[in-house]
PDB file of C-alpha atoms in Angstrom:
ATOM      1  CA  UNK A   1       0.000   0.000   0.000  1.00  0.00           C
ATOM      2  CA  UNK A   2       2.853   2.395   0.807  1.00  0.00           C
ATOM      3  CA  UNK A   3       4.520   1.682  -2.541  1.00  0.00           C
ATOM      4  CA  UNK A   4       1.233   2.273  -4.369  1.00  0.00           C
ATOM      5  CA  UNK A   5       0.739   5.541  -2.466  1.00  0.00           C
ATOM      6  CA  UNK A   6       4.242   6.768  -3.346  1.00  0.00           C
ATOM      7  CA  UNK A   7       3.762   5.760  -6.982  1.00  0.00           C
ATOM      8  CA  UNK A   8       0.512   7.723  -7.246  1.00  0.00           C
ATOM      9  CA  UNK A   9       2.103  10.759  -5.615  1.00  0.00           C
ATOM     10  CA  UNK A  10       4.902  10.810  -8.173  1.00  0.00           C
ATOM     11  CA  UNK A  11       2.323  10.759 -10.960  1.00  0.00           C
ATOM     12  CA  UNK A  12       1.105  14.169  -9.752  1.00  0.00           C
ATOM     13  CA  UNK A  13       2.677  17.330 -11.173  1.00  0.00           C
ATOM     14  CA  UNK A  14       4.987  19.093  -8.667  1.00  0.00           C
ATOM     15  CA  UNK A  15       2.859  22.259  -8.811  1.00  0.00           C
ATOM     16  CA  UNK A  16      -0.533  22.839 -10.414  1.00  0.00           C
ATOM     17  CA  UNK A  17      -2.856  25.824 -10.346  1.00  0.00           C
ATOM     18  CA  UNK A  18      -6.530  25.010  -9.688  1.00  0.00           C
ATOM     19  CA  UNK A  19      -7.942  28.524  -9.132  1.00  0.00           C
ATOM     20  CA  UNK A  20      -9.132  27.927  -5.577  1.00  0.00           C
ATOM     21  CA  UNK A  21      -5.704  26.602  -4.576  1.00  0.00           C
ATOM     22  CA  UNK A  22      -2.337  25.537  -5.950  1.00  0.00           C
ATOM     23  CA  UNK A  23      -1.203  21.982  -5.276  1.00  0.00           C
ATOM     24  CA  UNK A  24       2.366  21.484  -4.014  1.00  0.00           C
ATOM     25  CA  UNK A  25       3.399  17.850  -4.218  1.00  0.00           C
ATOM     26  CA  UNK A  26       6.862  18.002  -2.677  1.00  0.00           C
ATOM     27  CA  UNK A  27       6.194  19.612   0.677  1.00  0.00           C
ATOM     28  CA  UNK A  28       8.210  18.591   3.712  1.00  0.00           C
ATOM     29  CA  UNK A  29       6.423  15.903   5.711  1.00  0.00           C
ATOM     30  CA  UNK A  30       5.794  17.252   9.217  1.00  0.00           C
ATOM     31  CA  UNK A  31       3.230  17.510  11.998  1.00  0.00           C
ATOM     32  CA  UNK A  32       1.704  20.985  12.149  1.00  0.00           C
ATOM     33  CA  UNK A  33       2.260  22.707  15.501  1.00  0.00           C
ATOM     34  CA  UNK A  34       1.491  26.179  16.868  1.00  0.00           C
ATOM     35  CA  UNK A  35      -1.873  26.359  15.167  1.00  0.00           C
ATOM     36  CA  UNK A  36      -3.136  29.887  14.569  1.00  0.00           C
ATOM     37  CA  UNK A  37      -6.232  31.497  13.069  1.00  0.00           C
ATOM     38  CA  UNK A  38      -9.945  31.780  13.848  1.00  0.00           C
ATOM     39  CA  UNK A  39     -10.369  28.012  13.957  1.00  0.00           C
ATOM     40  CA  UNK A  40      -7.547  27.591  16.480  1.00  0.00           C
ATOM     41  CA  UNK A  41      -9.702  29.075  19.256  1.00  0.00           C
ATOM     42  CA  UNK A  42     -10.478  26.414  21.863  1.00  0.00           C
ATOM     43  CA  UNK A  43      -8.038  23.898  20.336  1.00  0.00           C
ATOM     44  CA  UNK A  44      -5.228  22.381  22.404  1.00  0.00           C
ATOM     45  CA  UNK A  45      -2.535  22.580  19.733  1.00  0.00           C
ATOM     46  CA  UNK A  46      -0.160  20.380  21.750  1.00  0.00           C
ATOM     47  CA  UNK A  47      -2.565  17.450  21.340  1.00  0.00           C
ATOM     48  CA  UNK A  48      -3.388  17.994  17.672  1.00  0.00           C
ATOM     49  CA  UNK A  49      -1.559  15.722  15.226  1.00  0.00           C
ATOM     50  CA  UNK A  50      -2.235  17.265  11.821  1.00  0.00           C
ATOM     51  CA  UNK A  51       0.146  15.622   9.348  1.00  0.00           C
ATOM     52  CA  UNK A  52       1.128  17.805   6.395  1.00  0.00           C
ATOM     53  CA  UNK A  53       3.031  16.616   3.324  1.00  0.00           C
ATOM     54  CA  UNK A  54       1.489  17.723   0.052  1.00  0.00           C
ATOM     55  CA  UNK A  55      -0.091  21.178   0.342  1.00  0.00           C
ATOM     56  CA  UNK A  56      -3.009  23.136  -1.067  1.00  0.00           C
ATOM     57  CA  UNK A  57      -1.643  26.677  -0.946  1.00  0.00           C
ATOM     58  CA  UNK A  58      -3.727  29.804  -1.532  1.00  0.00           C
ATOM     59  CA  UNK A  59      -3.104  30.739  -5.187  1.00  0.00           C
ATOM     60  CA  UNK A  60      -1.051  33.730  -6.298  1.00  0.00           C
ATOM     61  CA  UNK A  61      -0.779  35.363  -9.716  1.00  0.00           C
ATOM     62  CA  UNK A  62       2.525  33.717 -10.616  1.00  0.00           C
ATOM     63  CA  UNK A  63       0.861  30.288 -10.302  1.00  0.00           C
ATOM     64  CA  UNK A  64      -1.169  31.064 -13.433  1.00  0.00           C
ATOM     65  CA  UNK A  65       1.355  29.768 -15.951  1.00  0.00           C
ATOM     66  CA  UNK A  66      -1.026  29.889 -18.901  1.00  0.00           C
ATOM     67  CA  UNK A  67      -2.631  33.334 -18.610  1.00  0.00           C
ATOM     68  CA  UNK A  68      -5.013  32.606 -21.490  1.00  0.00           C
ATOM     69  CA  UNK A  69      -6.535  29.308 -20.371  1.00  0.00           C
ATOM     70  CA  UNK A  70      -6.074  29.382 -16.592  1.00  0.00           C
ATOM     71  CA  UNK A  71      -9.069  30.938 -14.778  1.00  0.00           C
ATOM     72  CA  UNK A  72      -8.462  34.151 -12.807  1.00  0.00           C
ATOM     73  CA  UNK A  73      -7.712  34.125  -9.112  1.00  0.00           C
ATOM     74  CA  UNK A  74     -10.698  34.015  -6.748  1.00  0.00           C
ATOM     75  CA  UNK A  75     -11.732  37.352  -5.343  1.00  0.00           C
ATOM     76  CA  UNK A  76     -11.110  36.508  -1.691  1.00  0.00           C
ATOM     77  CA  UNK A  77      -9.014  33.822   0.018  1.00  0.00           C
ATOM     78  CA  UNK A  78      -9.303  33.946   3.809  1.00  0.00           C
ATOM     79  CA  UNK A  79      -7.052  31.747   5.981  1.00  0.00           C
ATOM     80  CA  UNK A  80      -8.993  30.045   8.772  1.00  0.00           C
ATOM     81  CA  UNK A  81      -6.268  27.803  10.210  1.00  0.00           C
ATOM     82  CA  UNK A  82      -2.534  27.750   9.666  1.00  0.00           C
ATOM     83  CA  UNK A  83       0.635  26.467  11.302  1.00  0.00           C
ATOM     84  CA  UNK A  84       3.025  29.106  12.610  1.00  0.00           C
ATOM     85  CA  UNK A  85       6.053  26.810  12.552  1.00  0.00           C
ATOM     86  CA  UNK A  86       8.669  29.585  12.531  1.00  0.00           C
ATOM     87  CA  UNK A  87       6.846  32.056  14.764  1.00  0.00           C
ATOM     88  CA  UNK A  88       6.856  34.719  12.041  1.00  0.00           C
ATOM     89  CA  UNK A  89       3.084  34.943  11.524  1.00  0.00           C
ATOM     90  CA  UNK A  90       0.911  33.810   8.649  1.00  0.00           C
ATOM     91  CA  UNK A  91       2.452  32.748   5.350  1.00  0.00           C
ATOM     92  CA  UNK A  92       0.481  31.207   2.449  1.00  0.00           C
ATOM     93  CA  UNK A  93       2.539  28.005   2.530  1.00  0.00           C
ATOM     94  CA  UNK A  94       1.487  27.454   6.171  1.00  0.00           C
ATOM     95  CA  UNK A  95      -2.248  27.412   5.383  1.00  0.00           C
ATOM     96  CA  UNK A  96      -4.209  24.347   6.478  1.00  0.00           C
ATOM     97  CA  UNK A  97      -7.786  25.594   5.982  1.00  0.00           C
ATOM     98  CA  UNK A  98      -8.873  28.510   3.778  1.00  0.00           C
ATOM     99  CA  UNK A  99     -12.209  30.020   2.768  1.00  0.00           C
ATOM    100  CA  UNK A 100     -12.690  31.050  -0.875  1.00  0.00           C
ATOM    101  CA  UNK A 101     -15.414  33.432  -2.014  1.00  0.00           C
ATOM    102  CA  UNK A 102     -16.066  34.896  -5.435  1.00  0.00           C
ATOM    103  CA  UNK A 103     -18.953  36.599  -7.250  1.00  0.00           C
ATOM    104  CA  UNK A 104     -19.129  33.514  -9.485  1.00  0.00           C
ATOM    105  CA  UNK A 105     -20.141  31.475  -6.407  1.00  0.00           C
ATOM    106  CA  UNK A 106     -23.001  33.811  -5.488  1.00  0.00           C
ATOM    107  CA  UNK A 107     -23.634  33.461  -1.763  1.00  0.00           C
ATOM    108  CA  UNK A 108     -21.704  30.183  -1.652  1.00  0.00           C
ATOM    109  CA  UNK A 109     -18.183  29.534  -0.449  1.00  0.00           C
ATOM    110  CA  UNK A 110     -15.474  26.905  -0.844  1.00  0.00           C
ATOM    111  CA  UNK A 111     -13.629  25.548   2.203  1.00  0.00           C
ATOM    112  CA  UNK A 112     -10.235  24.078   1.279  1.00  0.00           C
ATOM    113  CA  UNK A 113      -8.727  21.612   3.783  1.00  0.00           C
ATOM    114  CA  UNK A 114      -5.154  20.574   3.036  1.00  0.00           C
ATOM    115  CA  UNK A 115      -5.040  16.808   2.288  1.00  0.00           C
ATOM    116  CA  UNK A 116      -7.961  15.912   4.564  1.00  0.00           C
ATOM    117  CA  UNK A 117      -5.589  16.376   7.486  1.00  0.00           C
ATOM    118  CA  UNK A 118      -8.230  16.176  10.226  1.00  0.00           C
ATOM    119  CA  UNK A 119     -11.534  15.193   8.586  1.00  0.00           C
ATOM    120  CA  UNK A 120     -10.758  11.597   7.558  1.00  0.00           C
ATOM    121  CA  UNK A 121     -11.716   8.560   9.626  1.00  0.00           C
ATOM    122  CA  UNK A 122      -8.385   7.811  11.295  1.00  0.00           C
ATOM    123  CA  UNK A 123      -7.434  11.441  12.148  1.00  0.00           C
ATOM    124  CA  UNK A 124     -10.893  11.934  13.701  1.00  0.00           C
ATOM    125  CA  UNK A 125      -9.856   9.601  16.533  1.00  0.00           C
ATOM    126  CA  UNK A 126      -8.014  12.618  17.952  1.00  0.00           C
ATOM    127  CA  UNK A 127     -10.339  14.725  20.142  1.00  0.00           C
ATOM    128  CA  UNK A 128      -8.877  18.046  18.953  1.00  0.00           C
ATOM    129  CA  UNK A 129      -9.414  16.994  15.351  1.00  0.00           C
ATOM    130  CA  UNK A 130     -13.089  16.396  16.101  1.00  0.00           C
ATOM    131  CA  UNK A 131     -13.313  19.955  17.404  1.00  0.00           C
ATOM    132  CA  UNK A 132     -11.877  21.220  14.118  1.00  0.00           C
ATOM    133  CA  UNK A 133     -14.306  19.046  12.166  1.00  0.00           C
ATOM    134  CA  UNK A 134     -17.089  20.641  14.216  1.00  0.00           C
ATOM    135  CA  UNK A 135     -15.912  24.077  13.089  1.00  0.00           C
ATOM    136  CA  UNK A 136     -16.181  22.885   9.496  1.00  0.00           C
ATOM    137  CA  UNK A 137     -19.771  21.825  10.179  1.00  0.00           C
ATOM    138  CA  UNK A 138     -20.490  25.220  11.747  1.00  0.00           C
ATOM    139  CA  UNK A 139     -19.471  26.890   8.473  1.00  0.00           C
ATOM    140  CA  UNK A 140     -22.431  25.192   6.780  1.00  0.00           C
ATOM    141  CA  UNK A 141     -25.631  27.152   7.332  1.00  0.00           C
ATOM    142  CA  UNK A 142     -28.650  25.086   8.445  1.00  0.00           C
ATOM    143  CA  UNK A 143     -30.621  23.858   5.470  1.00  0.00           C
ATOM    144  CA  UNK A 144     -27.877  24.778   2.996  1.00  0.00           C
ATOM    145  CA  UNK A 145     -26.633  22.455   0.272  1.00  0.00           C
ATOM    146  CA  UNK A 146     -23.202  20.991   1.000  1.00  0.00           C
ATOM    147  CA  UNK A 147     -21.024  19.061  -1.441  1.00  0.00           C
ATOM    148  CA  UNK A 148     -17.791  17.173  -0.762  1.00  0.00           C
ATOM    149  CA  UNK A 149     -15.547  17.004  -3.836  1.00  0.00           C
ATOM    150  CA  UNK A 150     -13.232  14.008  -4.136  1.00  0.00           C
ATOM    151  CA  UNK A 151     -11.204  12.857  -7.106  1.00  0.00           C
ATOM    152  CA  UNK A 152      -8.564  10.304  -7.983  1.00  0.00           C
ATOM    153  CA  UNK A 153      -6.052  10.933 -10.761  1.00  0.00           C
ATOM    154  CA  UNK A 154      -7.014  14.028 -12.722  1.00  0.00           C
ATOM    155  CA  UNK A 155      -9.948  16.361 -12.168  1.00  0.00           C
ATOM    156  CA  UNK A 156     -13.258  15.421 -10.514  1.00  0.00           C
ATOM    157  CA  UNK A 157     -15.760  13.826 -12.878  1.00  0.00           C
ATOM    158  CA  UNK A 158     -18.637  16.176 -13.745  1.00  0.00           C
ATOM    159  CA  UNK A 159     -21.872  14.571 -14.983  1.00  0.00           C
ATOM    160  CA  UNK A 160     -24.869  16.201 -16.631  1.00  0.00           C
ATOM    161  CA  UNK A 161     -27.268  14.088 -14.571  1.00  0.00           C
ATOM    162  CA  UNK A 162     -27.270  11.724 -11.625  1.00  0.00           C
ATOM    163  CA  UNK A 163     -25.938   8.260 -12.535  1.00  0.00           C
ATOM    164  CA  UNK A 164     -28.360   5.374 -12.404  1.00  0.00           C
ATOM    165  CA  UNK A 165     -28.251   3.138  -9.364  1.00  0.00           C
ATOM    166  CA  UNK A 166     -25.603   0.473  -9.738  1.00  0.00           C
ATOM    167  CA  UNK A 167     -26.800  -3.098  -9.993  1.00  0.00           C
ATOM    168  CA  UNK A 168     -25.705  -5.772  -7.575  1.00  0.00           C
ATOM    169  CA  UNK A 169     -22.036  -6.581  -7.706  1.00  0.00           C
ATOM    170  CA  UNK A 170     -21.278  -9.574  -9.902  1.00  0.00           C
ATOM    171  CA  UNK A 171     -18.472 -12.099  -9.671  1.00  0.00           C
ATOM    172  CA  UNK A 172     -16.161 -10.044 -11.867  1.00  0.00           C
ATOM    173  CA  UNK A 173     -16.787  -6.907  -9.783  1.00  0.00           C
ATOM    174  CA  UNK A 174     -15.877  -8.775  -6.601  1.00  0.00           C
ATOM    175  CA  UNK A 175     -12.700 -10.079  -8.272  1.00  0.00           C
ATOM    176  CA  UNK A 176     -11.456  -6.483  -8.611  1.00  0.00           C
ATOM    177  CA  UNK A 177     -11.610  -5.697  -4.890  1.00  0.00           C
ATOM    178  CA  UNK A 178      -8.652  -6.423  -2.574  1.00  0.00           C
ATOM    179  CA  UNK A 179      -8.336  -8.834  -0.773  1.00  0.00           C
ATOM    180  CA  UNK A 180     -11.295 -10.654  -2.343  1.00  0.00           C
ATOM    181  CA  UNK A 181      -9.518 -10.829  -5.709  1.00  0.00           C
ATOM    182  CA  UNK A 182      -6.608 -12.832  -4.250  1.00  0.00           C
ATOM    183  CA  UNK A 183      -9.000 -15.142  -2.385  1.00  0.00           C
ATOM    184  CA  UNK A 184     -11.161 -15.723  -5.470  1.00  0.00           C
ATOM    185  CA  UNK A 185      -8.121 -16.539  -7.635  1.00  0.00           C
ATOM    186  CA  UNK A 186      -6.834 -19.148  -5.171  1.00  0.00           C
ATOM    187  CA  UNK A 187     -10.280 -20.703  -4.701  1.00  0.00           C
ATOM    188  CA  UNK A 188     -10.705 -20.912  -8.473  1.00  0.00           C
ATOM    189  CA  UNK A 189      -7.371 -22.727  -8.881  1.00  0.00           C
ATOM    190  CA  UNK A 190      -8.216 -25.154  -6.064  1.00  0.00           C
ATOM    191  CA  UNK A 191     -11.631 -25.777  -7.636  1.00  0.00           C
ATOM    192  CA  UNK A 192     -10.059 -26.630 -10.998  1.00  0.00           C
ATOM    193  CA  UNK A 193      -7.605 -29.048  -9.349  1.00  0.00           C
ATOM    194  CA  UNK A 194     -10.457 -30.700  -7.414  1.00  0.00           C
ATOM    195  CA  UNK A 195     -12.528 -31.127 -10.580  1.00  0.00           C
ATOM    196  CA  UNK A 196      -9.594 -32.665 -12.456  1.00  0.00           C
ATOM    197  CA  UNK A 197      -9.029 -35.100  -9.592  1.00  0.00           C
ATOM    198  CA  UNK A 198     -12.694 -36.131  -9.205  1.00  0.00           C
ATOM    199  CA  UNK A 199     -14.048 -36.091 -12.746  1.00  0.00           C
ATOM    200  CA  UNK A 200     -14.115 -39.460 -14.597  1.00  0.00           C
ATOM    201  CA  UNK A 201     -11.502 -40.208 -17.236  1.00  0.00           C
ATOM    202  CA  UNK A 202     -13.321 -40.590 -20.558  1.00  0.00           C
ATOM    203  CA  UNK A 203     -12.134 -43.063 -23.189  1.00  0.00           C
ATOM    204  CA  UNK A 204     -12.565 -46.651 -24.462  1.00  0.00           C
ATOM    205  CA  UNK A 205     -13.909 -49.028 -21.807  1.00  0.00           C
ATOM    206  CA  UNK A 206     -11.502 -51.684 -20.591  1.00  0.00           C
ATOM    207  CA  UNK A 207     -11.739 -54.657 -18.267  1.00  0.00           C
ATOM    208  CA  UNK A 208      -9.935 -54.527 -14.961  1.00  0.00           C
ATOM    209  CA  UNK A 209      -8.365 -57.861 -13.962  1.00  0.00           C
ATOM    210  CA  UNK A 210     -10.257 -59.452 -11.100  1.00  0.00           C
ATOM    211  CA  UNK A 211      -8.680 -60.255  -7.774  1.00  0.00           C
ATOM    212  CA  UNK A 212      -7.741 -63.884  -7.077  1.00  0.00           C
ATOM    213  CA  UNK A 213      -9.905 -65.222  -4.234  1.00  0.00           C
ATOM    214  CA  UNK A 214      -7.462 -68.101  -3.517  1.00  0.00           C
ATOM    215  CA  UNK A 215      -4.487 -65.839  -2.757  1.00  0.00           C
ATOM    216  CA  UNK A 216      -3.291 -67.054   0.663  1.00  0.00           C
ATOM    217  CA  UNK A 217      -1.184 -63.914   1.122  1.00  0.00           C
ATOM    218  CA  UNK A 218      -4.338 -61.823   1.353  1.00  0.00           C
ATOM    219  CA  UNK A 219      -5.610 -64.077   4.113  1.00  0.00           C
ATOM    220  CA  UNK A 220      -2.417 -63.456   6.090  1.00  0.00           C
ATOM    221  CA  UNK A 221      -2.696 -59.703   5.520  1.00  0.00           C
ATOM    222  CA  UNK A 222      -6.340 -59.624   6.610  1.00  0.00           C
ATOM    223  CA  UNK A 223      -5.538 -61.642   9.736  1.00  0.00           C
ATOM    224  CA  UNK A 224      -2.700 -59.249  10.590  1.00  0.00           C
ATOM    225  CA  UNK A 225      -5.010 -56.244  10.214  1.00  0.00           C
ATOM    226  CA  UNK A 226      -7.616 -57.911  12.410  1.00  0.00           C
ATOM    227  CA  UNK A 227      -5.059 -58.535  15.153  1.00  0.00           C
ATOM    228  CA  UNK A 228      -3.782 -54.998  14.801  1.00  0.00           C
ATOM    229  CA  UNK A 229      -7.253 -53.642  15.522  1.00  0.00           C
ATOM    230  CA  UNK A 230      -7.243 -55.472  18.870  1.00  0.00           C
ATOM    231  CA  UNK A 231      -4.224 -53.373  19.969  1.00  0.00           C
ATOM    232  CA  UNK A 232      -3.124 -56.302  22.162  1.00  0.00           C
ATOM    233  CA  UNK A 233       0.430 -57.218  21.210  1.00  0.00           C
ATOM    234  CA  UNK A 234       0.734 -60.069  23.707  1.00  0.00           C
ATOM    235  CA  UNK A 235      -2.467 -61.674  22.430  1.00  0.00           C
ATOM    236  CA  UNK A 236      -1.310 -61.359  18.809  1.00  0.00           C
ATOM    237  CA  UNK A 237       2.077 -62.937  19.558  1.00  0.00           C
ATOM    238  CA  UNK A 238       0.367 -65.754  21.469  1.00  0.00           C
ATOM    239  CA  UNK A 239      -1.916 -66.559  18.532  1.00  0.00           C
ATOM    240  CA  UNK A 240       1.002 -66.537  16.081  1.00  0.00           C
ATOM    241  CA  UNK A 241       3.052 -68.901  18.285  1.00  0.00           C
ATOM    242  CA  UNK A 242       0.022 -71.189  18.632  1.00  0.00           C
ATOM    243  CA  UNK A 243      -0.394 -71.258  14.857  1.00  0.00           C
ATOM    244  CA  UNK A 244       3.286 -72.078  14.347  1.00  0.00           C
ATOM    245  CA  UNK A 245       3.222 -74.892  16.932  1.00  0.00           C
ATOM    246  CA  UNK A 246       0.150 -76.454  15.350  1.00  0.00           C
ATOM    247  CA  UNK A 247       1.772 -76.216  11.964  1.00  0.00           C
ATOM    248  CA  UNK A 248       4.869 -78.044  13.218  1.00  0.00           C
ATOM    249  CA  UNK A 249       2.841 -80.861  14.796  1.00  0.00           C
ATOM    250  CA  UNK A 250       0.789 -81.359  11.661  1.00  0.00           C
ATOM    251  CA  UNK A 251       3.915 -81.293   9.553  1.00  0.00           C
ATOM    252  CA  UNK A 252       5.554 -83.990  11.765  1.00  0.00           C
ATOM    253  CA  UNK A 253       2.505 -86.287  11.576  1.00  0.00           C
ATOM    254  CA  UNK A 254       2.465 -86.125   7.822  1.00  0.00           C
ATOM    255  CA  UNK A 255       6.113 -87.161   7.669  1.00  0.00           C
ATOM    256  CA  UNK A 256       5.494 -90.072  10.002  1.00  0.00           C
ATOM    257  CA  UNK A 257       2.574 -91.304   7.902  1.00  0.00           C
ATOM    258  CA  UNK A 258       4.723 -91.135   4.834  1.00  0.00           C
ATOM    259  CA  UNK A 259       7.407 -93.237   6.508  1.00  0.00           C
TER     260      UNK A 259
END
């Protein structure tokens, strides 16, 4: 998982302007301390563990590389939470949460949170992070429409209408999900091996030679197995000695009769 994460990070451009923010891929990995800003009120910054690596910095004019195609900067970018690592006050690269407003948004606003640093499942275990998440909720007016934008590689997908409800997951859909895909592959291989072992072998019929019923060796083997089931070694040895003694006496009588 770590290798896949690093690989996906290196697929990102080092810097990219996105109007509301500029992505910085190669930020120094650190835990943000000395939190400042309106959202820092009531937060014990010594207990917060906001991990920062890649950043979403407030955009500046020089980030607009292509002046023709890149959209203009938003009208207002207000920092709500930042990390004063060096003690020199607010700097754009220290921003963790910003509010973006623009006439194009009407009465709406965009809240930018750097890399989901305190709103994802695992970071929310921290009590101070839950306080910050509560401040994000407070920014949403009661009854207002709220949208969370998430994307993978590239820009978020924009659809003209709501997608139809997905049908039940089929076998091939399950085979794409880890770790079910590895389990399904191994079960499939074992199933094929089992079928090959149990299925009949087709071909021309042939006669199997029958077993000889007069084979004395099989009688000895069967008798040995029967004695073995008794689990009484002394009894088995006694019966064998008795058999041998009777065989000797019978053998001697036959010789005498022949004489």
